[in-house]
CSV table of C-alpha atoms in Angstrom, one decimal:
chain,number,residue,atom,x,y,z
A,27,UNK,CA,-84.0,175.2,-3.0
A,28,UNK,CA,-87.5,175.1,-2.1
A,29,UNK,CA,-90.9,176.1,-4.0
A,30,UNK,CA,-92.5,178.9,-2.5
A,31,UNK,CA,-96.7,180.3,-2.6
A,32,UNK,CA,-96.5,184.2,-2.7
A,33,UNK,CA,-99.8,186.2,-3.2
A,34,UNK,CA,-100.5,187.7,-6.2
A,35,UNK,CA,-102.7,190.3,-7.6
A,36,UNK,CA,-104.0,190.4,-11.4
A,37,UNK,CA,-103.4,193.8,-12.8
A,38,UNK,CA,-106.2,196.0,-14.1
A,39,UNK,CA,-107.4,194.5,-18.0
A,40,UNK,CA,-105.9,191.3,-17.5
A,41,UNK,CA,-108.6,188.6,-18.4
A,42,UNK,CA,-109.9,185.2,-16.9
A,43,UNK,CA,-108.7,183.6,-19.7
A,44,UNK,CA,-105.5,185.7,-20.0
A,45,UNK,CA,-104.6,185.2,-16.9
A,46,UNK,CA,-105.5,181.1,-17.4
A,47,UNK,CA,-103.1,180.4,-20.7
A,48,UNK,CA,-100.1,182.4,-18.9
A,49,UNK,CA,-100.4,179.6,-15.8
A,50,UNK,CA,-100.8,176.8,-17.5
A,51,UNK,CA,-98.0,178.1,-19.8
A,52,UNK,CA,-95.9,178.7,-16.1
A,53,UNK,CA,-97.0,175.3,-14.8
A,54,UNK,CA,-95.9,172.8,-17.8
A,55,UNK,CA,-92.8,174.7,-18.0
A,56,UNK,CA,-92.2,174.3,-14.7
A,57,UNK,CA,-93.2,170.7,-14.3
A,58,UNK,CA,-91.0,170.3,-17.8
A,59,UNK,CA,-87.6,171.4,-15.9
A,60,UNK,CA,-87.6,168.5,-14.0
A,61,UNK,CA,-88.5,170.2,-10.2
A,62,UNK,CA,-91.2,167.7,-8.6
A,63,UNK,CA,-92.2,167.1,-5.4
A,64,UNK,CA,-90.1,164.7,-3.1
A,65,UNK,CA,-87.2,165.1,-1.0
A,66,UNK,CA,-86.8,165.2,2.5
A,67,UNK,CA,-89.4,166.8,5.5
A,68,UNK,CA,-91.7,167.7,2.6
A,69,UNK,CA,-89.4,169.9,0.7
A,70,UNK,CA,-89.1,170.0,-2.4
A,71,UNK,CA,-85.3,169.6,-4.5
A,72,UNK,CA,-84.5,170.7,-8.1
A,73,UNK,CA,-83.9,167.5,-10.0
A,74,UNK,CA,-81.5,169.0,-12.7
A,75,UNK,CA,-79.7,166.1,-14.0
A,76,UNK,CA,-79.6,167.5,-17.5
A,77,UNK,CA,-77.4,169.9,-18.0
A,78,UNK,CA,-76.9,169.1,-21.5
A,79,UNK,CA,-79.4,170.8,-24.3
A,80,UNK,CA,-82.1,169.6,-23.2
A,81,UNK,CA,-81.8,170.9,-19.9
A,82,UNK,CA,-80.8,174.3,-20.8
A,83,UNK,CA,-83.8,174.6,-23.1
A,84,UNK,CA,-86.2,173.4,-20.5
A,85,UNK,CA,-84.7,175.9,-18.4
A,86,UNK,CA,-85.1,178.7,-20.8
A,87,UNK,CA,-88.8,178.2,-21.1
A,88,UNK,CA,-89.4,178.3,-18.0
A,89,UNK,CA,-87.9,181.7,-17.2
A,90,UNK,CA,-89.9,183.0,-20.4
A,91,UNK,CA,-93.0,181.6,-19.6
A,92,UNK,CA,-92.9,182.9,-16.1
A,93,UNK,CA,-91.4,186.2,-17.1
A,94,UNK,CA,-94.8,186.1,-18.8
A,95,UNK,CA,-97.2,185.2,-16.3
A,96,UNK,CA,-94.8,187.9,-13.8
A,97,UNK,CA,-95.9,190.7,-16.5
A,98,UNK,CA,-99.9,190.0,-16.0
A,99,UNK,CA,-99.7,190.3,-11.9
A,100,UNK,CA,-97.9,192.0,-8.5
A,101,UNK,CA,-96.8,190.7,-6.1
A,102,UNK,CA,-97.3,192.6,-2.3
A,103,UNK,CA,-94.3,193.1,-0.1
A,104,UNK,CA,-94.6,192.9,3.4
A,105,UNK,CA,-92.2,194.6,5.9
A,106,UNK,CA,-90.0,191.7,5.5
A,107,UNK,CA,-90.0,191.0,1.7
A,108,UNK,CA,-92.2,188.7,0.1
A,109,UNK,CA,-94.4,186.7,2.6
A,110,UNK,CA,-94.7,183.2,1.1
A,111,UNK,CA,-95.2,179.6,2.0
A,112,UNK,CA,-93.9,176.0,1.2
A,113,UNK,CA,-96.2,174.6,-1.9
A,114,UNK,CA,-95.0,171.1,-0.4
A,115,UNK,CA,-97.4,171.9,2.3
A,116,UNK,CA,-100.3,170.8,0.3
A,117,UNK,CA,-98.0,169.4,-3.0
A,118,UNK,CA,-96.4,166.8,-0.8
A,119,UNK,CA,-98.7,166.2,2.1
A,120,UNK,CA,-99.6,162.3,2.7
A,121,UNK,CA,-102.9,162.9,4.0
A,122,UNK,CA,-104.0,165.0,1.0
A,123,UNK,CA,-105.1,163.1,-2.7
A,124,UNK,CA,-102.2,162.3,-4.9
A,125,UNK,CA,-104.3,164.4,-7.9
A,126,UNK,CA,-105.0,167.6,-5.5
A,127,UNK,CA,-100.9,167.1,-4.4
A,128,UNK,CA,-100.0,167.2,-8.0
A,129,UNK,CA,-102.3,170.2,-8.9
A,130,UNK,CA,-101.0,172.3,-6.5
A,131,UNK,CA,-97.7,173.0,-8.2
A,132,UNK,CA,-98.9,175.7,-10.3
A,133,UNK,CA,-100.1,179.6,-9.4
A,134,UNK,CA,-103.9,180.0,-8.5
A,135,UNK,CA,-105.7,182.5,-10.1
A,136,UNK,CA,-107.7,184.5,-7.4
A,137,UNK,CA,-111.1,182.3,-8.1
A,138,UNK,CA,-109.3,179.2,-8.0
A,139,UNK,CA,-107.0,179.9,-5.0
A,140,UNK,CA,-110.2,180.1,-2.9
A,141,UNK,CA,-112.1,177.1,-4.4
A,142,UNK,CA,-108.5,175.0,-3.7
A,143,UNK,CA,-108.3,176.3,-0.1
A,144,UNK,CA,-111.9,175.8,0.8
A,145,UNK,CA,-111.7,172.2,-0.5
A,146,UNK,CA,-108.3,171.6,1.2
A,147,UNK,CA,-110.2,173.1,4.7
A,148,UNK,CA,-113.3,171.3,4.0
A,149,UNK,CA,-111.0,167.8,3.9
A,150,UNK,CA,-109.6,168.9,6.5
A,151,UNK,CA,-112.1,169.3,8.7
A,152,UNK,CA,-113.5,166.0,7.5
A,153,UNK,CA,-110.4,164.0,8.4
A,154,UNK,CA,-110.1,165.2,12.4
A,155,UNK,CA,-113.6,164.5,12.5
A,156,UNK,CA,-112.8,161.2,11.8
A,157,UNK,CA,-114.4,160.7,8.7
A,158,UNK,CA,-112.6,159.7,5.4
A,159,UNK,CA,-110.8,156.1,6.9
A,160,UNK,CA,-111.8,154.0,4.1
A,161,UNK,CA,-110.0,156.2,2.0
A,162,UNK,CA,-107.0,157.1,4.3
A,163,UNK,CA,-106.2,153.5,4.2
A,164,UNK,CA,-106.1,153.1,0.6
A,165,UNK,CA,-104.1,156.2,0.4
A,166,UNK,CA,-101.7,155.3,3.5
A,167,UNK,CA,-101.3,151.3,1.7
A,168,UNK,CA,-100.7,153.5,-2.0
A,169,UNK,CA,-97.8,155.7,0.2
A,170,UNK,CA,-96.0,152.7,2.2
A,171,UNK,CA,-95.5,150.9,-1.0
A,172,UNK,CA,-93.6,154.3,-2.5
A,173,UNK,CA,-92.1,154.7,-0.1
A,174,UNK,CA,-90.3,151.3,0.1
A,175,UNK,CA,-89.6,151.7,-3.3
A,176,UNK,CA,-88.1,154.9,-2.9
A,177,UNK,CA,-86.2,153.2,-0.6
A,178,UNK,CA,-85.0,150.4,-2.3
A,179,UNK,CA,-84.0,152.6,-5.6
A,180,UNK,CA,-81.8,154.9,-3.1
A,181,UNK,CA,-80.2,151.9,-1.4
A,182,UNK,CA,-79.5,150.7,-4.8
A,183,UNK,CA,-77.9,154.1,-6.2
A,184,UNK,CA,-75.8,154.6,-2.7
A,185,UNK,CA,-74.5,150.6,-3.2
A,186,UNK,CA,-73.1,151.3,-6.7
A,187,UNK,CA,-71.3,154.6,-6.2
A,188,UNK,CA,-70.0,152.8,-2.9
A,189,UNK,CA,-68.5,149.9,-4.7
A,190,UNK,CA,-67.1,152.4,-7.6
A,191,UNK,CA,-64.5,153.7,-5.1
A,192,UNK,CA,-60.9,152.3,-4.6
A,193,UNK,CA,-60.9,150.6,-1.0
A,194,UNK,CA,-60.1,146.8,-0.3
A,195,UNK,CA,-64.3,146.0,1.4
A,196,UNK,CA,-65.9,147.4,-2.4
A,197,UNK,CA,-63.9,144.6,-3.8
A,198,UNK,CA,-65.0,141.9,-0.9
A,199,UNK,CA,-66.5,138.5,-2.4
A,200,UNK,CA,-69.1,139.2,1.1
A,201,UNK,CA,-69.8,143.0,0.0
A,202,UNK,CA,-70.4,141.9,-3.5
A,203,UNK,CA,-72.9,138.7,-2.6
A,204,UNK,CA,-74.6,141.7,-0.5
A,205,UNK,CA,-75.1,143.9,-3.2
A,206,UNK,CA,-76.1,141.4,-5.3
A,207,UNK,CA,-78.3,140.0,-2.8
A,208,UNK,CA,-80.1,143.4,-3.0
A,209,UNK,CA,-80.6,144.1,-6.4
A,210,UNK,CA,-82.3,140.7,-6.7
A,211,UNK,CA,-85.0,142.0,-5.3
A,212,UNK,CA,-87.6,143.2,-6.7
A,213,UNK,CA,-90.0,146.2,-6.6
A,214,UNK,CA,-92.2,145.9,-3.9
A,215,UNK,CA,-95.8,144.7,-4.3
A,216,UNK,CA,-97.7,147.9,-6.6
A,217,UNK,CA,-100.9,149.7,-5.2
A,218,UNK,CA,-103.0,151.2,-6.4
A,219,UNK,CA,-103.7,155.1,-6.1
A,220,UNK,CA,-106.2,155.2,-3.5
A,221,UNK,CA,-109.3,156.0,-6.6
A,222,UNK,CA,-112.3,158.9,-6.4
A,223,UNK,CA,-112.0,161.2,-3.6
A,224,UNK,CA,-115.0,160.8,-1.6
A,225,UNK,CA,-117.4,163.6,-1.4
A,226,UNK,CA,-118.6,163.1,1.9
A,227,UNK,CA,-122.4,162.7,1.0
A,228,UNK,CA,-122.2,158.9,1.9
A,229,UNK,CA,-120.4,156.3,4.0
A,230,UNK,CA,-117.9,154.5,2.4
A,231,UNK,CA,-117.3,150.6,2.8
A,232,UNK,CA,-114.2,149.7,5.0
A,233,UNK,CA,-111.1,149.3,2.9
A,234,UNK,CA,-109.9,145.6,3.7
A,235,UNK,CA,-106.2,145.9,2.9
A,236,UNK,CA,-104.6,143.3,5.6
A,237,UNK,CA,-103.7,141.1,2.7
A,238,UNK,CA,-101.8,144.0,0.9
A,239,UNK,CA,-100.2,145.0,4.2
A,240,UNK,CA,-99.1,141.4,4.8
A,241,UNK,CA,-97.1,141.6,1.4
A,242,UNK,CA,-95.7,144.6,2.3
A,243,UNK,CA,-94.7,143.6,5.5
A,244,UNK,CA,-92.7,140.7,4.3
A,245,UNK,CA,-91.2,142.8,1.1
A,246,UNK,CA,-89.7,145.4,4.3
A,247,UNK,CA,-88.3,142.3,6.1
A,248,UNK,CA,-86.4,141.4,2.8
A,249,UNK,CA,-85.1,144.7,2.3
A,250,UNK,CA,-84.0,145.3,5.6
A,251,UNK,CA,-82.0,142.3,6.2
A,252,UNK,CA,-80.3,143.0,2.4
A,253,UNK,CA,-79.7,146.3,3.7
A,254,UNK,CA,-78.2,145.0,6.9
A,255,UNK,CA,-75.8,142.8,5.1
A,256,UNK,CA,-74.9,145.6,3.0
A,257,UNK,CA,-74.1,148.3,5.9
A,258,UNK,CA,-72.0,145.1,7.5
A,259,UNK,CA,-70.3,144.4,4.5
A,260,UNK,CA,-69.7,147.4,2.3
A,261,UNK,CA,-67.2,150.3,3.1
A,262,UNK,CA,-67.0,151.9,6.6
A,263,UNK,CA,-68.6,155.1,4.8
A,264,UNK,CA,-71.3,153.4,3.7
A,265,UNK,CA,-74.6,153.1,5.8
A,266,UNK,CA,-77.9,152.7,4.3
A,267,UNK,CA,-81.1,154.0,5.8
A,268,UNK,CA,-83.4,151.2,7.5
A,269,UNK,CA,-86.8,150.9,5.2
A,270,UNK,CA,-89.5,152.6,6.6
A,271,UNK,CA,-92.0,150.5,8.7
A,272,UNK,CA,-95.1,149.3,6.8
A,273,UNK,CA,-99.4,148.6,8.3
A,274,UNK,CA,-98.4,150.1,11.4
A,275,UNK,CA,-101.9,151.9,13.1
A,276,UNK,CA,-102.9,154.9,11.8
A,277,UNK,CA,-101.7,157.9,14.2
A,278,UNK,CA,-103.1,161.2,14.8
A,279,UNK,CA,-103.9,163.0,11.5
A,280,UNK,CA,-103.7,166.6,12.5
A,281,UNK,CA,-101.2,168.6,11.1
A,282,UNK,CA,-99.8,171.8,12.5
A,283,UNK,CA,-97.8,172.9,9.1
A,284,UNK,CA,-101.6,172.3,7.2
A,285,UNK,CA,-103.0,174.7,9.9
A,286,UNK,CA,-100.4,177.3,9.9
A,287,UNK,CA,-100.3,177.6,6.1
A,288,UNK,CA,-104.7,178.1,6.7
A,289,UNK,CA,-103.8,180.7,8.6
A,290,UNK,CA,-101.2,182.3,6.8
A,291,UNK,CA,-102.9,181.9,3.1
A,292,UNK,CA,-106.9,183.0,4.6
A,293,UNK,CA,-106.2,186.5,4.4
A,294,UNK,CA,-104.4,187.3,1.1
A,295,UNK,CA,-107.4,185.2,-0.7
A,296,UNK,CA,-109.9,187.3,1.4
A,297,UNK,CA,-108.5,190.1,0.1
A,298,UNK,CA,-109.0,189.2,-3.4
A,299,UNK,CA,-105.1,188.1,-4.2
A,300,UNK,CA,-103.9,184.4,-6.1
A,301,UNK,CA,-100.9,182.4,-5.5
A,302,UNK,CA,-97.7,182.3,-7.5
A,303,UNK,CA,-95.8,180.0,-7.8
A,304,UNK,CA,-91.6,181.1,-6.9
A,305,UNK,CA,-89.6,178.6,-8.3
C-alpha cells in the first residue's frame, strides 16, 4: 500500500488556521499508526505490527482525524479518478534533507504546497548545477551508514526465523557459529545527519569524510563475509541480500521521478489547490 499526494481544494469559510489544526491533527495521527517511510524502490509499507489495543486505537484516530480534515476540503476528479502522486517521491528521496523528507508526510495547505514545491525546485536546480557537494556528501556518508544498518537488522530478523524451522542445516554446529558470527557484530559506525541545509548565499567548505568512509568500508566487508557464511551454511531457502556498497563516487544526481512529479504537481498549485495526504 502506498501513500499517495492528491490535490485539494479548501472549501468556502474554512480558515488558515482551521484548515492548519485539522492537518497537523491528520499528520500525527498518521505518523502515530505506525506508516513511515522505507521499504523498497521508494515506496512506502504500512508497518502494522500492533494489532492489539493499541493498534486499533491508533487506527481509529486516524480515520477520525482525517474524516475531519476530508470535511474542510474537495478533492477534483480527473477522467480517470483521483490523479495523485507517490509522497515517497520527495518523503523518501536520498538527495533531498532528512527534515524536508520527514515533513513531507503530511497534506499542504494551498500556501504551503507552493512554498514546499518551490524550495524542492529551487534545490533542485541547485544540485544539477552542481552546487550543494559539501552537503551531498555529508548526506550520502549519513545514508550509507542506514543503510548498512538496515541491512544488518534484516539479515538478523531473516537468520532467526530461518533457524526457527524444522530442517537438519538450522540445527548445524557451522549454521549456528554463522549466525552467531553475525550477530556479534555490531551497529555500524553512526553519522551524523548531514546538519543546516545550506542556503546557497555562500560556498561551503569541502566535507572531508574519507576517514568515515574508510570505517564504513571495512564495517561492509564484515558483514558481507558474515553474510556469506550464513547463505553457505543456513537452509537452502535462505539467502541473504549482499550489503549495499559504501564511498563509492557520487553518480549523476538527476532524477526523472523528481521531475515527473514537478510536472505533474505545477499545475494543481497554480491553480490555487493543496495536497492531501491518501493514506
Amino acid at each position: 500500500m502506498g501513500r499517495d499526494w492528491v490535490p485539494m481544494r479548501v472549501r468556502a469559510g474554512v480558515t488558515a488556521d482551521e484548515l492548519a489544526r485539522r492537518i497537523a491533527a491528520q499528520r500525527a495521527s498518521f505518523l502515530a499508526t505506525g506508516w513511515s517511510p522505507g521499504g523498497t524502490g521508494g515506496e512506502v509499507e504500512l508497518s502494522a505490527r500492533d494489532t492489539g489495543p493499541a493498534g486499533r486505537a491508533a487506527a481509529a484516530a486516524w480515520r477520525r482525524a482525517d474524516g475531519e480534515l476530508r470535511d474542510v476540503v474537495e478533492i477534483p476528479v480527473d477522467g480517470a479518478g483521483w490523479p495523485s502522486f507517490r509522497v515517497a517521491v520527495i518523503g523518501a528521496n536520498p538527495l533531498l534533507p532528512p527534515s524536508w523528507r520527514d515533513a513531507a508526510w503530511s497534506s499542504l495547505s494551498p500556501a504551503r504546497a507552493r512554498a514546499e514545491f518551490a524550495r524542492w525546485q529551487w534545490w533542485y536546480a541547485e544540485i544539477t548545477a552542481g552546487r550543494m557537494g559539501s552537503y551531498l556528501d555529508r548526506l550520502r556518508l549519513w545514508e550509507e551508514s542506514r543503510e548498512l544498518a538496515a541491512c544488518r537488522q534484516a539479515a538478523l530478523e531473516a537468520v532467526a526465523v530461518a533457524g526457527a524451522r524444522p530442517v537438519a542445516r538450522a540445527a548445524s554446529p557451522a549454521f549456528l557459529a554463522a549466525k552467531a558470527g553475525l550477530a556479534g557484530l555490531p551497529v555500524p559506525p553512526p553519522a551524523l545527519e548531514p546538519g543546516p541545509v545550506p542556503t546557497g548565499d555562500g560556498p561551503m567548505p569541502p566535507a572531508d569524510l574519507e576517514q568515515a568512509w574508510a570505517g564504513l568500508r571495512v564495517y561492509r566487508r564484515a558483514l558481507a563475509a558474515a553474510i556469506v557464511e550464513v547463505n553457505r551454511t543456513g537452509p537452502r531457502s535462505l539467502r541473504l541480500a549482499t550489503p549495499p556498497r559504501v564511498g563509492e563516487p557520487a553518480g549523476d544526481v538527476r532524477d526523472p521521478w523528481l521531475e515527473d512529479f514537478f510536472t505533474w504537481a505545477a499545475p494543481y498549485l497554480s491553480d490555487g489547490c493543496g495536497l492531501y495526504l491518501w493514506a
